[in-house]
């Protein structure tokens, strides 16, 4: 006879937090949202990789590209570049993120003195950089002969056939720094000489790196930015259980900090085989998350297989129709509560803490706080990030309202059959598990994330805690009735805006 759960599966909407004692220390400015991203052992001083805010962006075509990854890393979170593209294109996106801010940046725009203004303009159009190194061989490490920036030419007053040697800033007029210069020393030189870019050269005057003024300014504006040891933004990348033998090495070589198996259902032999390949080839050096699961058994399977974090959630995404088409899944709150309990059980027994990611079901900002209180270490968001300027899709005007396109990886538009693959020979999407839709445009990521996290911090203060571990330990939650859900919104009044419209 089939097994029946005695309790219904519940969503975040069915819970509320009960306030705790708020002391003088419980103010939003003192709340720390730092949280582990990958597993660590009891007794280690700190997790190998931590997020500064508990938010990552979903592995989706309409959400996570290199632009989103840079914007979210600046705020302290991480994007997982979508894997439903060619290996080369995904690796290229990872490289763009890793080269965007590195303190010492290898030059990505290089020409020779014999090239022309037309070449400069074409290069700027291609990669967006206004600083072009002029080297002997047009290579990133060639002998430095000069520099071209937007201040060196005026398109309206010059022929595009003008050789670069006629308008570049020549080497003898450039301020440079030697190879042994530290980042602090480089920034001091930039400020002392009022430079936008400082070339770093070796003893033979070959270009090694650039240090940019804007990188220093960005760091001051974004103190929580998520960076690796080389001061580069950190980025994740999605993989699948089909072409991992080719995709993983390319993403590792490109500099991806964390990988994540992108699958609608993770309690499978295919995920274990993927993790086994990574462990055999790289040991524990390459970090990889797995999922998605909705119960204790699924979590323990992936934790024992070697996953660095486990994603929770099936069918809870706003564009997901897996529950409708296949009849599998579980209410996000119930799934998260059970998996978090299994995570704690596994930690007690093994001394290994495997972070849990709540993926799906987040509709309102307070749902983030609920997810953290229920045991999630961080949340993965799709619709939330798809609304912002930095998502890959265009801003459109539909019926008088600005919107952005948002589609599921299981939709016909994405055709991400690998995400739903069950090991068959047909490389096709047999039926849809996602829809193609619009979401209301919301503006910039920075402004919206700041507002959402302020709500999270304020709620944590109401609960009497100032960090996520204390929230997980001390939170008190209550199931709410359908009537109390109605009571929680405005009721029995006429909104002034509505009255004024009539």
JSON list of N, CA, C and O in Angstrom, two decimals, residues 270-324:
[
{"chain": "A", "resi": 270, "resn": "UNK", "atom": "N", "xyz": [21.68, 9.89, -11.66]},
{"chain": "A", "resi": 270, "resn": "UNK", "atom": "CA", "xyz": [22.37, 10.78, -12.59]},
{"chain": "A", "resi": 270, "resn": "UNK", "atom": "C", "xyz": [23.12, 11.88, -11.84]},
{"chain": "A", "resi": 270, "resn": "UNK", "atom": "O", "xyz": [24.22, 12.27, -12.22]},
{"chain": "A", "resi": 271, "resn": "UNK", "atom": "N", "xyz": [22.53, 12.37, -10.76]},
{"chain": "A", "resi": 271, "resn": "UNK", "atom": "CA", "xyz": [23.22, 13.40, -10.00]},
{"chain": "A", "resi": 271, "resn": "UNK", "atom": "C", "xyz": [24.43, 12.82, -9.28]},
{"chain": "A", "resi": 271, "resn": "UNK", "atom": "O", "xyz": [25.49, 13.44, -9.21]},
{"chain": "A", "resi": 272, "resn": "UNK", "atom": "N", "xyz": [24.30, 11.62, -8.77]},
{"chain": "A", "resi": 272, "resn": "UNK", "atom": "CA", "xyz": [25.44, 10.99, -8.10]},
{"chain": "A", "resi": 272, "resn": "UNK", "atom": "C", "xyz": [26.58, 10.76, -9.08]},
{"chain": "A", "resi": 272, "resn": "UNK", "atom": "O", "xyz": [27.76, 10.97, -8.75]},
{"chain": "A", "resi": 273, "resn": "UNK", "atom": "N", "xyz": [26.26, 10.33, -10.29]},
{"chain": "A", "resi": 273, "resn": "UNK", "atom": "CA", "xyz": [27.30, 10.12, -11.29]},
{"chain": "A", "resi": 273, "resn": "UNK", "atom": "C", "xyz": [28.02, 11.42, -11.62]},
{"chain": "A", "resi": 273, "resn": "UNK", "atom": "O", "xyz": [29.24, 11.44, -11.83]},
{"chain": "A", "resi": 274, "resn": "UNK", "atom": "N", "xyz": [27.26, 12.51, -11.68]},
{"chain": "A", "resi": 274, "resn": "UNK", "atom": "CA", "xyz": [27.86, 13.81, -11.97]},
{"chain": "A", "resi": 274, "resn": "UNK", "atom": "C", "xyz": [28.80, 14.24, -10.85]},
{"chain": "A", "resi": 274, "resn": "UNK", "atom": "O", "xyz": [29.92, 14.70, -11.09]},
{"chain": "A", "resi": 275, "resn": "UNK", "atom": "N", "xyz": [28.34, 14.08, -9.61]},
{"chain": "A", "resi": 275, "resn": "UNK", "atom": "CA", "xyz": [29.18, 14.43, -8.46]},
{"chain": "A", "resi": 275, "resn": "UNK", "atom": "C", "xyz": [30.40, 13.52, -8.40]},
{"chain": "A", "resi": 275, "resn": "UNK", "atom": "O", "xyz": [31.52, 13.98, -8.12]},
{"chain": "A", "resi": 276, "resn": "UNK", "atom": "N", "xyz": [30.22, 12.23, -8.66]},
{"chain": "A", "resi": 276, "resn": "UNK", "atom": "CA", "xyz": [31.35, 11.29, -8.66]},
{"chain": "A", "resi": 276, "resn": "UNK", "atom": "C", "xyz": [32.42, 11.72, -9.65]},
{"chain": "A", "resi": 276, "resn": "UNK", "atom": "O", "xyz": [33.62, 11.65, -9.35]},
{"chain": "A", "resi": 277, "resn": "UNK", "atom": "N", "xyz": [32.01, 12.16, -10.83]},
{"chain": "A", "resi": 277, "resn": "UNK", "atom": "CA", "xyz": [32.97, 12.61, -11.84]},
{"chain": "A", "resi": 277, "resn": "UNK", "atom": "C", "xyz": [33.78, 13.79, -11.31]},
{"chain": "A", "resi": 277, "resn": "UNK", "atom": "O", "xyz": [35.02, 13.83, -11.46]},
{"chain": "A", "resi": 278, "resn": "UNK", "atom": "N", "xyz": [33.10, 14.74, -10.70]},
{"chain": "A", "resi": 278, "resn": "UNK", "atom": "CA", "xyz": [33.78, 15.93, -10.18]},
{"chain": "A", "resi": 278, "resn": "UNK", "atom": "C", "xyz": [34.75, 15.56, -9.07]},
{"chain": "A", "resi": 278, "resn": "UNK", "atom": "O", "xyz": [35.88, 16.05, -9.01]},
{"chain": "A", "resi": 279, "resn": "UNK", "atom": "N", "xyz": [34.34, 14.69, -8.16]},
{"chain": "A", "resi": 279, "resn": "UNK", "atom": "CA", "xyz": [35.21, 14.30, -7.05]},
{"chain": "A", "resi": 279, "resn": "UNK", "atom": "C", "xyz": [36.42, 13.51, -7.55]},
{"chain": "A", "resi": 279, "resn": "UNK", "atom": "O", "xyz": [37.54, 13.69, -7.05]},
{"chain": "A", "resi": 280, "resn": "UNK", "atom": "N", "xyz": [36.21, 12.64, -8.53]},
{"chain": "A", "resi": 280, "resn": "UNK", "atom": "CA", "xyz": [37.33, 11.84, -9.05]},
{"chain": "A", "resi": 280, "resn": "UNK", "atom": "C", "xyz": [38.35, 12.72, -9.78]},
{"chain": "A", "resi": 280, "resn": "UNK", "atom": "O", "xyz": [39.55, 12.48, -9.70]},
{"chain": "A", "resi": 281, "resn": "UNK", "atom": "N", "xyz": [37.86, 13.75, -10.47]},
{"chain": "A", "resi": 281, "resn": "UNK", "atom": "CA", "xyz": [38.75, 14.59, -11.27]},
{"chain": "A", "resi": 281, "resn": "UNK", "atom": "C", "xyz": [39.36, 15.73, -10.46]},
{"chain": "A", "resi": 281, "resn": "UNK", "atom": "O", "xyz": [40.53, 16.08, -10.67]},
{"chain": "A", "resi": 282, "resn": "UNK", "atom": "N", "xyz": [38.59, 16.28, -9.53]},
{"chain": "A", "resi": 282, "resn": "UNK", "atom": "CA", "xyz": [39.05, 17.49, -8.83]},
{"chain": "A", "resi": 282, "resn": "UNK", "atom": "C", "xyz": [39.12, 17.34, -7.31]},
{"chain": "A", "resi": 282, "resn": "UNK", "atom": "O", "xyz": [39.56, 18.27, -6.63]},
{"chain": "A", "resi": 283, "resn": "UNK", "atom": "N", "xyz": [38.67, 16.23, -6.77]},
{"chain": "A", "resi": 283, "resn": "UNK", "atom": "CA", "xyz": [38.60, 16.11, -5.32]},
{"chain": "A", "resi": 283, "resn": "UNK", "atom": "C", "xyz": [37.58, 17.10, -4.76]},
{"chain": "A", "resi": 283, "resn": "UNK", "atom": "O", "xyz": [36.53, 17.34, -5.36]},
{"chain": "A", "resi": 284, "resn": "UNK", "atom": "N", "xyz": [37.91, 17.71, -3.62]},
{"chain": "A", "resi": 284, "resn": "UNK", "atom": "CA", "xyz": [37.00, 18.68, -3.01]},
{"chain": "A", "resi": 284, "resn": "UNK", "atom": "C", "xyz": [37.29, 20.10, -3.46]},
{"chain": "A", "resi": 284, "resn": "UNK", "atom": "O", "xyz": [36.66, 21.04, -2.98]},
{"chain": "A", "resi": 285, "resn": "UNK", "atom": "N", "xyz": [38.23, 20.25, -4.38]},
{"chain": "A", "resi": 285, "resn": "UNK", "atom": "CA", "xyz": [38.62, 21.60, -4.81]},
{"chain": "A", "resi": 285, "resn": "UNK", "atom": "C", "xyz": [37.50, 22.31, -5.56]},
{"chain": "A", "resi": 285, "resn": "UNK", "atom": "O", "xyz": [37.32, 23.52, -5.43]},
{"chain": "A", "resi": 286, "resn": "UNK", "atom": "N", "xyz": [36.73, 21.56, -6.35]},
{"chain": "A", "resi": 286, "resn": "UNK", "atom": "CA", "xyz": [35.61, 22.14, -7.09]},
{"chain": "A", "resi": 286, "resn": "UNK", "atom": "C", "xyz": [34.34, 21.94, -6.28]},
{"chain": "A", "resi": 286, "resn": "UNK", "atom": "O", "xyz": [34.00, 20.81, -5.91]},
{"chain": "A", "resi": 287, "resn": "UNK", "atom": "N", "xyz": [33.64, 23.02, -6.01]},
{"chain": "A", "resi": 287, "resn": "UNK", "atom": "CA", "xyz": [32.43, 22.98, -5.21]},
{"chain": "A", "resi": 287, "resn": "UNK", "atom": "C", "xyz": [31.21, 22.82, -6.13]},
{"chain": "A", "resi": 287, "resn": "UNK", "atom": "O", "xyz": [31.09, 23.50, -7.14]},
{"chain": "A", "resi": 288, "resn": "UNK", "atom": "N", "xyz": [30.30, 21.91, -5.73]},
{"chain": "A", "resi": 288, "resn": "UNK", "atom": "CA", "xyz": [29.12, 21.66, -6.57]},
{"chain": "A", "resi": 288, "resn": "UNK", "atom": "C", "xyz": [27.89, 21.43, -5.70]},
{"chain": "A", "resi": 288, "resn": "UNK", "atom": "O", "xyz": [27.90, 20.62, -4.78]},
{"chain": "A", "resi": 289, "resn": "UNK", "atom": "N", "xyz": [26.83, 22.19, -5.99]},
{"chain": "A", "resi": 289, "resn": "UNK", "atom": "CA", "xyz": [25.55, 21.98, -5.34]},
{"chain": "A", "resi": 289, "resn": "UNK", "atom": "C", "xyz": [24.70, 21.03, -6.16]},
{"chain": "A", "resi": 289, "resn": "UNK", "atom": "O", "xyz": [24.96, 20.79, -7.35]},
{"chain": "A", "resi": 290, "resn": "UNK", "atom": "N", "xyz": [23.68, 20.46, -5.53]},
{"chain": "A", "resi": 290, "resn": "UNK", "atom": "CA", "xyz": [22.82, 19.49, -6.21]},
{"chain": "A", "resi": 290, "resn": "UNK", "atom": "C", "xyz": [21.38, 19.68, -5.77]},
{"chain": "A", "resi": 290, "resn": "UNK", "atom": "O", "xyz": [21.08, 20.40, -4.83]},
{"chain": "A", "resi": 291, "resn": "UNK", "atom": "N", "xyz": [20.48, 19.00, -6.45]},
{"chain": "A", "resi": 291, "resn": "UNK", "atom": "CA", "xyz": [19.04, 19.10, -6.14]},
{"chain": "A", "resi": 291, "resn": "UNK", "atom": "C", "xyz": [18.23, 19.05, -7.42]},
{"chain": "A", "resi": 291, "resn": "UNK", "atom": "O", "xyz": [18.78, 18.81, -8.49]},
{"chain": "A", "resi": 292, "resn": "UNK", "atom": "N", "xyz": [16.95, 19.20, -7.33]},
{"chain": "A", "resi": 292, "resn": "UNK", "atom": "CA", "xyz": [16.21, 19.62, -6.16]},
{"chain": "A", "resi": 292, "resn": "UNK", "atom": "C", "xyz": [15.54, 18.43, -5.49]},
{"chain": "A", "resi": 292, "resn": "UNK", "atom": "O", "xyz": [15.18, 17.46, -6.15]},
{"chain": "A", "resi": 293, "resn": "UNK", "atom": "N", "xyz": [15.37, 18.54, -4.15]},
{"chain": "A", "resi": 293, "resn": "UNK", "atom": "CA", "xyz": [14.71, 17.50, -3.38]},
{"chain": "A", "resi": 293, "resn": "UNK", "atom": "C", "xyz": [13.65, 18.13, -2.48]},
{"chain": "A", "resi": 293, "resn": "UNK", "atom": "O", "xyz": [13.63, 19.36, -2.31]},
{"chain": "A", "resi": 294, "resn": "UNK", "atom": "N", "xyz": [12.80, 17.29, -1.90]},
{"chain": "A", "resi": 294, "resn": "UNK", "atom": "CA", "xyz": [11.73, 17.83, -1.05]},
{"chain": "A", "resi": 294, "resn": "UNK", "atom": "C", "xyz": [11.55, 17.05, 0.25]},
{"chain": "A", "resi": 294, "resn": "UNK", "atom": "O", "xyz": [10.60, 17.28, 0.98]},
{"chain": "A", "resi": 295, "resn": "UNK", "atom": "N", "xyz": [12.48, 16.12, 0.55]},
{"chain": "A", "resi": 295, "resn": "UNK", "atom": "CA", "xyz": [12.31, 15.36, 1.78]},
{"chain": "A", "resi": 295, "resn": "UNK", "atom": "C", "xyz": [13.65, 14.92, 2.34]},
{"chain": "A", "resi": 295, "resn": "UNK", "atom": "O", "xyz": [14.71, 15.16, 1.75]},
{"chain": "A", "resi": 296, "resn": "UNK", "atom": "N", "xyz": [13.60, 14.27, 3.48]},
{"chain": "A", "resi": 296, "resn": "UNK", "atom": "CA", "xyz": [14.79, 13.81, 4.20]},
{"chain": "A", "resi": 296, "resn": "UNK", "atom": "C", "xyz": [15.61, 12.85, 3.35]},
{"chain": "A", "resi": 296, "resn": "UNK", "atom": "O", "xyz": [16.84, 12.97, 3.26]},
{"chain": "A", "resi": 297, "resn": "UNK", "atom": "N", "xyz": [14.95, 11.89, 2.74]},
{"chain": "A", "resi": 297, "resn": "UNK", "atom": "CA", "xyz": [15.67, 10.87, 1.97]},
{"chain": "A", "resi": 297, "resn": "UNK", "atom": "C", "xyz": [16.45, 11.51, 0.82]},
{"chain": "A", "resi": 297, "resn": "UNK", "atom": "O", "xyz": [17.60, 11.13, 0.55]},
{"chain": "A", "resi": 298, "resn": "UNK", "atom": "N", "xyz": [15.83, 12.44, 0.12]},
{"chain": "A", "resi": 298, "resn": "UNK", "atom": "CA", "xyz": [16.51, 13.10, -0.99]},
{"chain": "A", "resi": 298, "resn": "UNK", "atom": "C", "xyz": [17.72, 13.88, -0.52]},
{"chain": "A", "resi": 298, "resn": "UNK", "atom": "O", "xyz": [18.79, 13.84, -1.16]},
{"chain": "A", "resi": 299, "resn": "UNK", "atom": "N", "xyz": [17.58, 14.59, 0.60]},
{"chain": "A", "resi": 299, "resn": "UNK", "atom": "CA", "xyz": [18.72, 15.34, 1.12]},
{"chain": "A", "resi": 299, "resn": "UNK", "atom": "C", "xyz": [19.87, 14.41, 1.50]},
{"chain": "A", "resi": 299, "resn": "UNK", "atom": "O", "xyz": [21.03, 14.64, 1.13]},
{"chain": "A", "resi": 300, "resn": "UNK", "atom": "N", "xyz": [19.57, 13.37, 2.27]},
{"chain": "A", "resi": 300, "resn": "UNK", "atom": "CA", "xyz": [20.63, 12.47, 2.74]},
{"chain": "A", "resi": 300, "resn": "UNK", "atom": "C", "xyz": [21.33, 11.79, 1.57]},
{"chain": "A", "resi": 300, "resn": "UNK", "atom": "O", "xyz": [22.55, 11.57, 1.59]},
{"chain": "A", "resi": 301, "resn": "UNK", "atom": "N", "xyz": [20.59, 11.47, 0.52]},
{"chain": "A", "resi": 301, "resn": "UNK", "atom": "CA", "xyz": [21.19, 10.85, -0.66]},
{"chain": "A", "resi": 301, "resn": "UNK", "atom": "C", "xyz": [22.24, 11.78, -1.27]},
{"chain": "A", "resi": 301, "resn": "UNK", "atom": "O", "xyz": [23.37, 11.36, -1.57]},
{"chain": "A", "resi": 302, "resn": "UNK", "atom": "N", "xyz": [21.89, 13.05, -1.46]},
{"chain": "A", "resi": 302, "resn": "UNK", "atom": "CA", "xyz": [22.81, 13.99, -2.09]},
{"chain": "A", "resi": 302, "resn": "UNK", "atom": "C", "xyz": [23.95, 14.38, -1.16]},
{"chain": "A", "resi": 302, "resn": "UNK", "atom": "O", "xyz": [25.09, 14.57, -1.61]},
{"chain": "A", "resi": 303, "resn": "UNK", "atom": "N", "xyz": [23.66, 14.50, 0.14]},
{"chain": "A", "resi": 303, "resn": "UNK", "atom": "CA", "xyz": [24.73, 14.82, 1.09]},
{"chain": "A", "resi": 303, "resn": "UNK", "atom": "C", "xyz": [25.77, 13.71, 1.12]},
{"chain": "A", "resi": 303, "resn": "UNK", "atom": "O", "xyz": [26.98, 13.97, 1.08]},
{"chain": "A", "resi": 304, "resn": "UNK", "atom": "N", "xyz": [25.32, 12.47, 1.16]},
{"chain": "A", "resi": 304, "resn": "UNK", "atom": "CA", "xyz": [26.25, 11.34, 1.17]},
{"chain": "A", "resi": 304, "resn": "UNK", "atom": "C", "xyz": [26.97, 11.18, -0.16]},
{"chain": "A", "resi": 304, "resn": "UNK", "atom": "O", "xyz": [28.09, 10.65, -0.22]},
{"chain": "A", "resi": 305, "resn": "UNK", "atom": "N", "xyz": [26.34, 11.64, -1.24]},
{"chain": "A", "resi": 305, "resn": "UNK", "atom": "CA", "xyz": [26.98, 11.58, -2.56]},
{"chain": "A", "resi": 305, "resn": "UNK", "atom": "C", "xyz": [28.10, 12.62, -2.69]},
{"chain": "A", "resi": 305, "resn": "UNK", "atom": "O", "xyz": [28.94, 12.51, -3.58]},
{"chain": "A", "resi": 306, "resn": "UNK", "atom": "N", "xyz": [28.10, 13.61, -1.79]},
{"chain": "A", "resi": 306, "resn": "UNK", "atom": "CA", "xyz": [29.19, 14.60, -1.80]},
{"chain": "A", "resi": 306, "resn": "UNK", "atom": "C", "xyz": [28.79, 15.99, -2.22]},
{"chain": "A", "resi": 306, "resn": "UNK", "atom": "O", "xyz": [29.67, 16.82, -2.50]},
{"chain": "A", "resi": 307, "resn": "UNK", "atom": "N", "xyz": [27.49, 16.29, -2.26]},
{"chain": "A", "resi": 307, "resn": "UNK", "atom": "CA", "xyz": [27.06, 17.63, -2.65]},
{"chain": "A", "resi": 307, "resn": "UNK", "atom": "C", "xyz": [27.54, 18.66, -1.65]},
{"chain": "A", "resi": 307, "resn": "UNK", "atom": "O", "xyz": [27.56, 18.42, -0.44]},
{"chain": "A", "resi": 308, "resn": "UNK", "atom": "N", "xyz": [27.93, 19.85, -2.14]},
{"chain": "A", "resi": 308, "resn": "UNK", "atom": "CA", "xyz": [28.40, 20.93, -1.27]},
{"chain": "A", "resi": 308, "resn": "UNK", "atom": "C", "xyz": [27.25, 21.76, -0.72]},
{"chain": "A", "resi": 308, "resn": "UNK", "atom": "O", "xyz": [27.40, 22.44, 0.29]},
{"chain": "A", "resi": 309, "resn": "UNK", "atom": "N", "xyz": [26.13, 21.78, -1.39]},
{"chain": "A", "resi": 309, "resn": "UNK", "atom": "CA", "xyz": [24.88, 22.30, -0.83]},
{"chain": "A", "resi": 309, "resn": "UNK", "atom": "C", "xyz": [23.74, 21.60, -1.55]},
{"chain": "A", "resi": 309, "resn": "UNK", "atom": "O", "xyz": [23.94, 20.99, -2.61]},
{"chain": "A", "resi": 310, "resn": "UNK", "atom": "N", "xyz": [22.55, 21.66, -0.96]},
{"chain": "A", "resi": 310, "resn": "UNK", "atom": "CA", "xyz": [21.40, 20.96, -1.53]},
{"chain": "A", "resi": 310, "resn": "UNK", "atom": "C", "xyz": [20.25, 21.94, -1.71]},
{"chain": "A", "resi": 310, "resn": "UNK", "atom": "O", "xyz": [19.89, 22.67, -0.79]},
{"chain": "A", "resi": 311, "resn": "UNK", "atom": "N", "xyz": [19.68, 21.94, -2.90]},
{"chain": "A", "resi": 311, "resn": "UNK", "atom": "CA", "xyz": [18.53, 22.80, -3.21]},
{"chain": "A", "resi": 311, "resn": "UNK", "atom": "C", "xyz": [17.22, 22.06, -2.91]},
{"chain": "A", "resi": 311, "resn": "UNK", "atom": "O", "xyz": [17.08, 20.88, -3.22]},
{"chain": "A", "resi": 312, "resn": "UNK", "atom": "N", "xyz": [16.28, 22.81, -2.34]},
{"chain": "A", "resi": 312, "resn": "UNK", "atom": "CA", "xyz": [14.99, 22.27, -1.95]},
{"chain": "A", "resi": 312, "resn": "UNK", "atom": "C", "xyz": [13.88, 22.95, -2.74]},
{"chain": "A", "resi": 312, "resn": "UNK", "atom": "O", "xyz": [13.83, 24.18, -2.82]},
{"chain": "A", "resi": 313, "resn": "UNK", "atom": "N", "xyz": [12.99, 22.14, -3.31]},
{"chain": "A", "resi": 313, "resn": "UNK", "atom": "CA", "xyz": [11.82, 22.70, -3.97]},
{"chain": "A", "resi": 313, "resn": "UNK", "atom": "C", "xyz": [11.51, 22.06, -5.30]},
{"chain": "A", "resi": 313, "resn": "UNK", "atom": "O", "xyz": [12.38, 22.01, -6.18]},
{"chain": "A", "resi": 314, "resn": "UNK", "atom": "N", "xyz": [10.29, 21.59, -5.46]},
{"chain": "A", "resi": 314, "resn": "UNK", "atom": "CA", "xyz": [9.81, 21.05, -6.73]},
{"chain": "A", "resi": 314, "resn": "UNK", "atom": "C", "xyz": [8.42, 21.62, -7.00]},
{"chain": "A", "resi": 314, "resn": "UNK", "atom": "O", "xyz": [7.49, 21.40, -6.22]},
{"chain": "A", "resi": 315, "resn": "UNK", "atom": "N", "xyz": [8.30, 22.36, -8.06]},
{"chain": "A", "resi": 315, "resn": "UNK", "atom": "CA", "xyz": [7.00, 22.85, -8.50]},
{"chain": "A", "resi": 315, "resn": "UNK", "atom": "C", "xyz": [6.53, 24.14, -7.86]},
{"chain": "A", "resi": 315, "resn": "UNK", "atom": "O", "xyz": [5.40, 24.57, -8.10]},
{"chain": "A", "resi": 316, "resn": "UNK", "atom": "N", "xyz": [7.39, 24.80, -7.06]},
{"chain": "A", "resi": 316, "resn": "UNK", "atom": "CA", "xyz": [6.94, 26.01, -6.37]},
{"chain": "A", "resi": 316, "resn": "UNK", "atom": "C", "xyz": [7.24, 27.31, -7.09]},
{"chain": "A", "resi": 316, "resn": "UNK", "atom": "O", "xyz": [6.81, 28.38, -6.64]},
{"chain": "A", "resi": 317, "resn": "UNK", "atom": "N", "xyz": [7.98, 27.25, -8.19]},
{"chain": "A", "resi": 317, "resn": "UNK", "atom": "CA", "xyz": [8.32, 28.46, -8.92]},
{"chain": "A", "resi": 317, "resn": "UNK", "atom": "C", "xyz": [7.11, 29.07, -9.61]},
{"chain": "A", "resi": 317, "resn": "UNK", "atom": "O", "xyz": [6.17, 28.36, -9.99]},
{"chain": "A", "resi": 318, "resn": "UNK", "atom": "N", "xyz": [7.14, 30.38, -9.80]},
{"chain": "A", "resi": 318, "resn": "UNK", "atom": "CA", "xyz": [5.97, 31.06, -10.36]},
{"chain": "A", "resi": 318, "resn": "UNK", "atom": "C", "xyz": [5.70, 30.67, -11.81]},
{"chain": "A", "resi": 318, "resn": "UNK", "atom": "O", "xyz": [4.57, 30.79, -12.29]},
{"chain": "A", "resi": 319, "resn": "UNK", "atom": "N", "xyz": [6.72, 30.19, -12.52]},
{"chain": "A", "resi": 319, "resn": "UNK", "atom": "CA", "xyz": [6.54, 29.78, -13.92]},
{"chain": "A", "resi": 319, "resn": "UNK", "atom": "C", "xyz": [6.56, 28.26, -14.06]},
{"chain": "A", "resi": 319, "resn": "UNK", "atom": "O", "xyz": [6.53, 27.74, -15.17]},
{"chain": "A", "resi": 320, "resn": "UNK", "atom": "N", "xyz": [6.60, 27.54, -12.94]},
{"chain": "A", "resi": 320, "resn": "UNK", "atom": "CA", "xyz": [6.72, 26.08, -12.99]},
{"chain": "A", "resi": 320, "resn": "UNK", "atom": "C", "xyz": [5.35, 25.41, -12.96]},
{"chain": "A", "resi": 320, "resn": "UNK", "atom": "O", "xyz": [4.49, 25.76, -12.15]},
{"chain": "A", "resi": 321, "resn": "UNK", "atom": "N", "xyz": [5.14, 24.46, -13.84]},
{"chain": "A", "resi": 321, "resn": "UNK", "atom": "CA", "xyz": [3.87, 23.71, -13.87]},
{"chain": "A", "resi": 321, "resn": "UNK", "atom": "C", "xyz": [4.12, 22.21, -13.70]},
{"chain": "A", "resi": 321, "resn": "UNK", "atom": "O", "xyz": [3.33, 21.38, -14.13]},
{"chain": "A", "resi": 322, "resn": "UNK", "atom": "N", "xyz": [5.24, 21.86, -13.06]},
{"chain": "A", "resi": 322, "resn": "UNK", "atom": "CA", "xyz": [5.56, 20.45, -12.84]},
{"chain": "A", "resi": 322, "resn": "UNK", "atom": "C", "xyz": [4.47, 19.74, -12.05]},
{"chain": "A", "resi": 322, "resn": "UNK", "atom": "O", "xyz": [4.11, 18.60, -12.34]},
{"chain": "A", "resi": 323, "resn": "UNK", "atom": "N", "xyz": [3.95, 20.41, -11.02]},
{"chain": "A", "resi": 323, "resn": "UNK", "atom": "CA", "xyz": [2.90, 19.77, -10.21]},
{"chain": "A", "resi": 323, "resn": "UNK", "atom": "C", "xyz": [1.65, 19.53, -11.04]},
{"chain": "A", "resi": 323, "resn": "UNK", "atom": "O", "xyz": [0.96, 18.52, -10.86]},
{"chain": "A", "resi": 324, "resn": "UNK", "atom": "N", "xyz": [1.34, 20.45, -11.94]},
{"chain": "A", "resi": 324, "resn": "UNK", "atom": "CA", "xyz": [0.16, 20.29, -12.78]},
{"chain": "A", "resi": 324, "resn": "UNK", "atom": "C", "xyz": [0.33, 19.20, -13.81]},
{"chain": "A", "resi": 324, "resn": "UNK", "atom": "O", "xyz": [-0.60, 18.44, -14.09]}
]
